[in-house]
Structures are given as C-alpha cells and as structure tokens.
Amino acid sequence: MSETRLVGVLGGMGPAATVDFYGKLVEETAATCDQGHVPVVIWGDPRVPDRSLSLLGDGEDPTPYLRRGIEGLRRAGCEVLAVPCNTAHAFVPRLAEEAGLELVSIIEVTADALAADGVRAAGVLATSGTLHAGLYAEALRRRGVAVVEPDGPGQLQVTAAIGAVKSGGVRPAHRRALEELSRSLADRGAERVVTACTELVLALDGSRVPVPILDPARLLARRVVDMVLGTQHLLPHPRTAGHNPTVMTGAPTAAPVSRPKMVSRLSSEPSISAPAARNSGTRAAAVSTSTA
C-alpha cells in the first residue's frame, strides 16, 4: 500500500471550477501512468450557500455545509485539503484545523507566487465577498504587495461574469468586460492580474491583457503535486523574463460556453468491435448526440 497522502478536494463551488481544478491537477503532474498521479477524493456539493452573500451579511452561513464536506473527506482518509474556491477560504481554515487536515490555501499559494516574482502591485478580480473579507489584501500586505481592485461598476461586471460561468452562459460581452477591467487595473499600476475567483479563469482571455494573468487554481494544483508527490513529479514550465511560469497568458481552455451534449437516443445499428472496425475501416456509432 502506497504511503502517498490522500488529498481531499472540497468542491462544488462551483462545479465547473471543480472540474477545471482537477484537470489542472492532472496536467501539472509529470506522470507516465495512472499510479503516478495524485490520489484524490472530491466532495462536490453545490448546495453550499453562497459564500459571498454570507460575507456581505445577506445570505445563509455556509459553515455547516463546509464542515460536513470536510468531515466527509476526513472520514474517507484524506490528510491534505484543497479548496478550489477563493471565497470559501474565509471559512475553511478553522474547519480544516478542527478536522486535523492540512489546508493548502489557494490565497497563500497565490500570494507566495506574486512575492516570489517580485511583484509590487497586483490587480485582483474576485467576488465581492472575497474583497470585503480582505482575503487577498491581507495576504499580499504581509508580503509587501499592493492590491488594485475594480471600482463599483467594474465589480458589478465581475459579479455578472462569475454568474455567467456558473450558469454555463458566458457571452462575448462578459469576456470583453473582464478584458477591459484587466487592462484598467494594469493602467492603474497592476503588474499582474489575479483571477481570484475560480470561475473567472474560465472567462478571461489573458492574451488580450497587457500584463500576465495569474491563475490561482493552477498554482494550487502545482503546490498540491509538490506537497504530495515532490517537486520531481511537477510538470516543468519554461520561465521567461518577468513572467511567473504558472501564469495563464492565453485563452481559457475549459470555459463552459455551451450546454453539455446529451445522449438523445441509442443507435439502432449493431455495434462493431474495435478490431472489426479497424479491419473494415468503418467507425462504430453507439450513440448520437444533440445540444440541449
């Protein structure tokens, strides 16, 4: 039996961000077989009340739901906890300590990356709750990094983009708004823009922004791989001058811009085995699909 520590992923906040994080955890691991990857248990409960609304005093306390998920992961044998939801970090550190799990904080990991790159000012795109709680402001202040945040109208656009990702309805207008906001943060002195909500990385094209975009979910994935498997199991990233190797500088790769395809009917044609299909040059079709 391997002694590699089991990682618990407290997900569902939201589902698309959880899927995105697990994909990055796989991508960042230099594995040659199944057994070379990080062992994880994912608790994906989308019923957790809105963390941002709770922090703003206008929503239900998510603590009981978060505690239930963390306890479930502990009972499953997890020792390390990763939470791909920035706003939830206003609640989870205390709960992780209660459960005896080692929390890999997405906030601290991102702040470490900015400080290591010598960044003096960073733009932060996040939920209103994350900004209100000062999660990034405090972590970056301790490292001597100034925070640049959107103004009121800009924050409304951020909130709209987050909601669009959660509903699977990201539109070009949402992407343009985030690009313009990121450019405005850069104009105000931000040397990096942090997508400090795990939905935002699915809607922002970093290639259209004049400064690098930092992806906390990918940074979290790399830190988890390093902690559990060791640095030798990290996928190497080329470093260019002035650029952190884990920034997202291109278009988002997993944006849920359309509804998933659904199985509409079973094919009436008989199935063909793989060898037979190769021999005959015919491709076997098991199902047909349509967009919902």
Coordinates of C-alpha atoms in Angstrom, one line a residue:
M1 CA 0.0 0.0 0.0
S2 CA 1.4 3.4 -1.0
E3 CA 2.1 5.9 1.7
T4 CA 1.3 8.9 -0.5
R5 CA -1.1 11.2 1.3
L6 CA -4.7 11.2 0.1
V7 CA -5.9 14.7 -1.0
G8 CA -9.4 15.9 -0.3
V9 CA -10.9 18.4 -2.7
L10 CA -13.8 20.4 -1.3
G11 CA -15.6 21.2 -4.5
G12 CA -18.9 22.1 -6.0
M13 CA -18.3 25.8 -5.6
G14 CA -18.9 25.8 -8.4
P15 CA -19.0 22.6 -10.3
A16 CA -17.2 23.9 -13.4
A17 CA -14.4 25.3 -11.3
T18 CA -14.0 22.0 -9.6
V19 CA -13.7 20.2 -12.9
D20 CA -11.2 22.8 -14.0
F21 CA -9.1 22.3 -10.9
Y22 CA -9.0 18.6 -11.2
G23 CA -8.0 18.9 -14.8
K24 CA -5.1 21.2 -13.8
L25 CA -4.0 18.8 -11.1
V26 CA -3.7 16.1 -13.7
E27 CA -2.0 18.4 -16.2
E28 CA 0.6 19.6 -13.7
T29 CA 1.7 16.1 -12.8
A30 CA 4.6 14.6 -14.7
A31 CA 3.2 11.1 -14.6
T32 CA 3.7 8.2 -17.0
C33 CA 0.9 6.0 -15.7
D34 CA -2.3 6.2 -13.6
Q35 CA -0.4 5.3 -10.5
G36 CA 1.9 8.4 -10.9
H37 CA -0.9 10.8 -10.2
V38 CA -2.1 12.4 -7.0
P39 CA -4.7 10.3 -5.2
V40 CA -7.8 12.4 -4.5
V41 CA -11.3 12.3 -3.1
I42 CA -13.6 15.0 -4.5
W43 CA -16.5 16.2 -2.4
G44 CA -18.7 18.1 -4.9
D45 CA -21.7 19.6 -3.1
P46 CA -23.2 22.5 -5.0
R47 CA -25.7 23.1 -2.2
V48 CA -23.3 25.1 -0.2
P49 CA -24.9 28.5 0.3
D50 CA -23.4 31.5 -1.5
R51 CA -20.2 32.3 0.4
S52 CA -20.0 35.9 -0.9
L53 CA -23.6 36.8 0.1
S54 CA -22.9 35.4 3.6
L55 CA -19.8 37.5 4.0
L56 CA -21.8 40.6 2.9
G57 CA -24.4 39.8 5.5
D58 CA -27.1 38.9 3.0
G59 CA -27.0 35.1 2.9
E60 CA -27.1 31.9 4.8
D61 CA -24.0 30.8 6.7
P62 CA -22.2 28.1 4.6
T63 CA -20.2 26.8 7.6
P64 CA -22.4 23.7 8.4
Y65 CA -22.2 22.6 4.7
L66 CA -18.4 23.2 4.6
R67 CA -17.9 21.4 7.8
R68 CA -19.9 18.4 6.6
G69 CA -17.8 18.2 3.4
I70 CA -14.5 18.4 5.3
E71 CA -15.6 15.8 7.8
G72 CA -16.6 13.5 4.9
L73 CA -13.2 13.9 3.4
R74 CA -11.5 13.2 6.7
R75 CA -13.6 10.0 7.1
A76 CA -12.5 9.0 3.6
G77 CA -8.9 9.0 4.8
C78 CA -7.8 12.4 3.4
E79 CA -4.9 14.2 5.1
V80 CA -4.5 17.2 2.8
L81 CA -7.3 19.6 1.9
A82 CA -7.5 21.7 -1.3
V83 CA -10.5 24.0 -1.8
P84 CA -10.7 25.5 -5.4
C85 CA -13.0 28.3 -4.2
N86 CA -11.3 31.5 -3.1
T87 CA -14.2 33.0 -1.1
A88 CA -14.6 29.8 0.9
H89 CA -11.2 30.5 2.4
A90 CA -12.9 33.0 4.7
F91 CA -14.4 29.9 6.4
V92 CA -12.3 26.8 5.8
P93 CA -9.0 27.4 7.6
R94 CA -10.7 27.0 11.0
L95 CA -12.7 24.0 9.9
A96 CA -9.7 22.3 8.4
E97 CA -7.8 22.8 11.7
E98 CA -10.8 21.3 13.6
A99 CA -10.7 18.2 11.4
G100 CA -6.9 17.8 11.6
L101 CA -6.4 18.3 7.8
E102 CA -3.5 20.2 6.3
L103 CA -5.1 23.0 4.2
V104 CA -3.2 24.1 1.1
S105 CA -4.5 27.7 0.9
I106 CA -5.2 29.0 -2.6
I107 CA -4.8 32.5 -1.2
E108 CA -1.4 31.9 0.4
V109 CA -0.1 30.0 -2.6
T110 CA -1.0 32.8 -4.9
A111 CA 0.4 35.5 -2.6
D112 CA 3.6 33.4 -2.5
A113 CA 3.9 33.3 -6.3
L114 CA 3.4 37.1 -6.6
A115 CA 6.0 37.8 -3.9
A116 CA 8.5 35.3 -5.5
D117 CA 8.2 37.2 -8.8
G118 CA 8.9 40.5 -7.1
V119 CA 5.5 41.9 -8.0
R120 CA 4.9 45.3 -6.3
A121 CA 1.2 45.7 -7.2
A122 CA -1.4 43.1 -8.3
G123 CA -4.9 43.6 -9.7
V124 CA -7.5 41.3 -8.0
L125 CA -10.6 40.2 -9.8
A126 CA -12.8 38.4 -7.2
T127 CA -16.2 38.0 -5.7
S128 CA -17.5 40.9 -3.6
G129 CA -17.3 38.7 -0.5
T130 CA -13.6 37.9 -1.1
L131 CA -12.8 41.6 -1.4
H132 CA -15.0 42.5 1.6
A133 CA -13.2 40.0 3.7
G134 CA -9.8 41.2 2.6
L135 CA -8.5 37.7 1.9
Y136 CA -6.0 38.8 -0.7
A137 CA -5.5 42.3 0.6
E138 CA -4.2 40.9 3.9
A139 CA -2.1 38.1 2.4
L140 CA -0.5 40.4 -0.1
R141 CA 0.0 43.2 2.5
R142 CA 2.1 40.8 4.6
R143 CA 4.4 40.3 1.5
G144 CA 4.6 44.0 0.6
V145 CA 2.4 43.7 -2.5
A146 CA -0.2 46.5 -3.1
V147 CA -3.7 45.5 -4.2
V148 CA -5.6 47.1 -7.1
E149 CA -9.3 46.4 -7.1
P150 CA -12.1 47.3 -9.6
D151 CA -14.3 50.3 -8.9
G152 CA -18.0 49.8 -8.1
P153 CA -19.3 49.5 -11.7
G154 CA -16.4 47.2 -12.6
Q155 CA -17.2 44.9 -9.6
L156 CA -20.7 44.5 -10.9
Q157 CA -19.3 43.3 -14.2
V158 CA -17.1 40.8 -12.4
T159 CA -20.1 39.5 -10.5
A160 CA -22.0 39.2 -13.7
A161 CA -19.2 37.2 -15.4
I162 CA -19.0 34.8 -12.4
G163 CA -22.7 34.2 -12.5
A164 CA -22.4 33.5 -16.3
V165 CA -19.8 30.8 -15.8
K166 CA -21.9 29.2 -13.1
S167 CA -24.9 29.1 -15.3
G168 CA -23.0 28.0 -18.4
G169 CA -23.9 31.2 -20.2
V170 CA -20.7 33.0 -20.8
R171 CA -21.1 35.5 -23.6
P172 CA -18.6 37.6 -25.6
A173 CA -19.8 40.7 -23.6
H174 CA -18.7 39.0 -20.4
R175 CA -15.3 38.3 -21.8
R176 CA -14.8 41.8 -23.2
A177 CA -15.8 43.3 -19.8
L178 CA -13.2 41.2 -18.0
E179 CA -10.5 42.1 -20.6
E180 CA -11.3 45.8 -20.2
L181 CA -11.3 45.6 -16.5
S182 CA -7.9 43.8 -16.5
R183 CA -6.5 46.5 -18.8
S184 CA -7.8 49.2 -16.5
L185 CA -6.1 47.5 -13.5
A186 CA -2.9 47.4 -15.4
D187 CA -3.3 51.1 -16.3
R188 CA -3.6 51.8 -12.5
G189 CA -0.2 50.1 -11.8
A190 CA -1.0 46.3 -11.5
E191 CA 1.9 44.2 -12.7
R192 CA -0.2 41.1 -12.6
V193 CA -4.0 40.4 -12.6
V194 CA -5.2 37.6 -10.3
T195 CA -8.3 35.7 -11.3
A196 CA -9.1 35.4 -7.6
C197 CA -12.4 33.5 -8.3
T198 CA -12.0 30.1 -9.8
E199 CA -14.8 30.8 -12.3
L200 CA -13.1 33.9 -13.8
V201 CA -10.2 32.0 -15.3
L202 CA -12.8 30.2 -17.4
A203 CA -14.0 33.5 -19.0
L204 CA -10.9 35.7 -19.4
D205 CA -8.6 35.6 -22.4
G206 CA -5.2 36.5 -21.0
S207 CA -3.7 37.1 -24.4
R208 CA -5.7 40.3 -24.7
V209 CA -4.3 41.8 -21.5
P210 CA -1.0 43.7 -21.4
V211 CA 0.1 42.1 -18.1
P212 CA 0.3 38.4 -17.1
I213 CA -2.8 36.8 -15.7
L214 CA -2.2 34.7 -12.6
D215 CA -4.4 31.5 -12.3
P216 CA -4.7 30.6 -8.6
A217 CA -6.3 27.2 -9.4
R218 CA -3.2 26.2 -11.4
L219 CA -0.9 27.5 -8.7
L220 CA -2.9 25.4 -6.1
A221 CA -2.7 22.3 -8.3
R222 CA 1.1 22.7 -8.6
R223 CA 1.5 23.2 -4.8
V224 CA -0.6 20.1 -4.1
V225 CA 1.5 18.0 -6.5
D226 CA 4.7 19.3 -4.9
M227 CA 3.5 18.6 -1.4
V228 CA 2.1 15.1 -2.1
L229 CA 4.5 13.7 -4.7
G230 CA 7.5 16.0 -4.6
T231 CA 9.0 18.6 -7.0
Q232 CA 10.3 15.9 -9.3
H233 CA 6.7 15.0 -10.2
L234 CA 5.8 18.6 -11.3
L235 CA 5.4 19.2 -15.0
P236 CA 8.2 21.6 -15.9
H237 CA 7.2 25.1 -17.1
P238 CA 9.6 27.3 -19.1
R239 CA 10.3 30.6 -17.4
T240 CA 10.5 33.8 -19.4
A241 CA 11.9 37.1 -18.0
G242 CA 9.4 38.8 -15.8
H243 CA 6.8 36.0 -16.1
N244 CA 5.9 33.5 -13.4
P245 CA 5.9 30.1 -15.1
T246 CA 2.4 29.4 -13.9
V247 CA 0.5 32.4 -15.2
M248 CA -2.3 31.9 -17.7
T249 CA -1.4 34.0 -20.7
G250 CA -3.6 32.5 -23.4
A251 CA -7.3 31.9 -23.9
P252 CA -9.2 29.9 -21.3
T253 CA -9.2 26.2 -22.1
A254 CA -12.3 25.0 -20.3
A255 CA -14.9 27.7 -20.4
P256 CA -18.4 26.3 -20.3
V257 CA -19.7 28.4 -23.1
S258 CA -22.5 26.0 -24.1
R259 CA -24.6 23.4 -22.5
P260 CA -23.1 19.8 -22.5
K261 CA -24.1 17.4 -25.1
M262 CA -26.7 14.9 -24.0
V263 CA -27.4 11.4 -25.2
S264 CA -30.6 11.6 -27.3
R265 CA -31.1 8.0 -28.4
L266 CA -29.4 4.7 -28.8
S267 CA -28.4 3.8 -32.3
S268 CA -30.4 1.1 -33.9
E269 CA -27.3 -0.2 -35.8
P270 CA -25.5 -3.2 -34.4
S271 CA -22.2 -2.3 -32.6
I272 CA -18.9 -3.3 -34.2
S273 CA -16.0 -4.4 -32.1
A274 CA -12.8 -2.3 -32.2
P275 CA -10.8 -4.9 -34.2
A276 CA -13.6 -5.3 -36.7
A277 CA -14.0 -1.6 -37.1
R278 CA -10.3 -1.2 -37.8
N279 CA -10.3 -4.0 -40.3
S280 CA -13.3 -2.7 -42.2
G281 CA -12.4 0.9 -42.0
T282 CA -15.9 1.6 -40.6
R283 CA -16.4 3.6 -37.4
A284 CA -18.9 2.2 -35.0
A285 CA -21.5 4.7 -33.7
A286 CA -23.0 3.8 -30.3
V287 CA -25.0 7.0 -29.6
S288 CA -25.9 10.1 -31.4
T289 CA -25.8 13.5 -29.6
S290 CA -27.5 16.8 -29.7
T291 CA -27.1 20.0 -27.8
A292 CA -29.6 20.6 -25.0

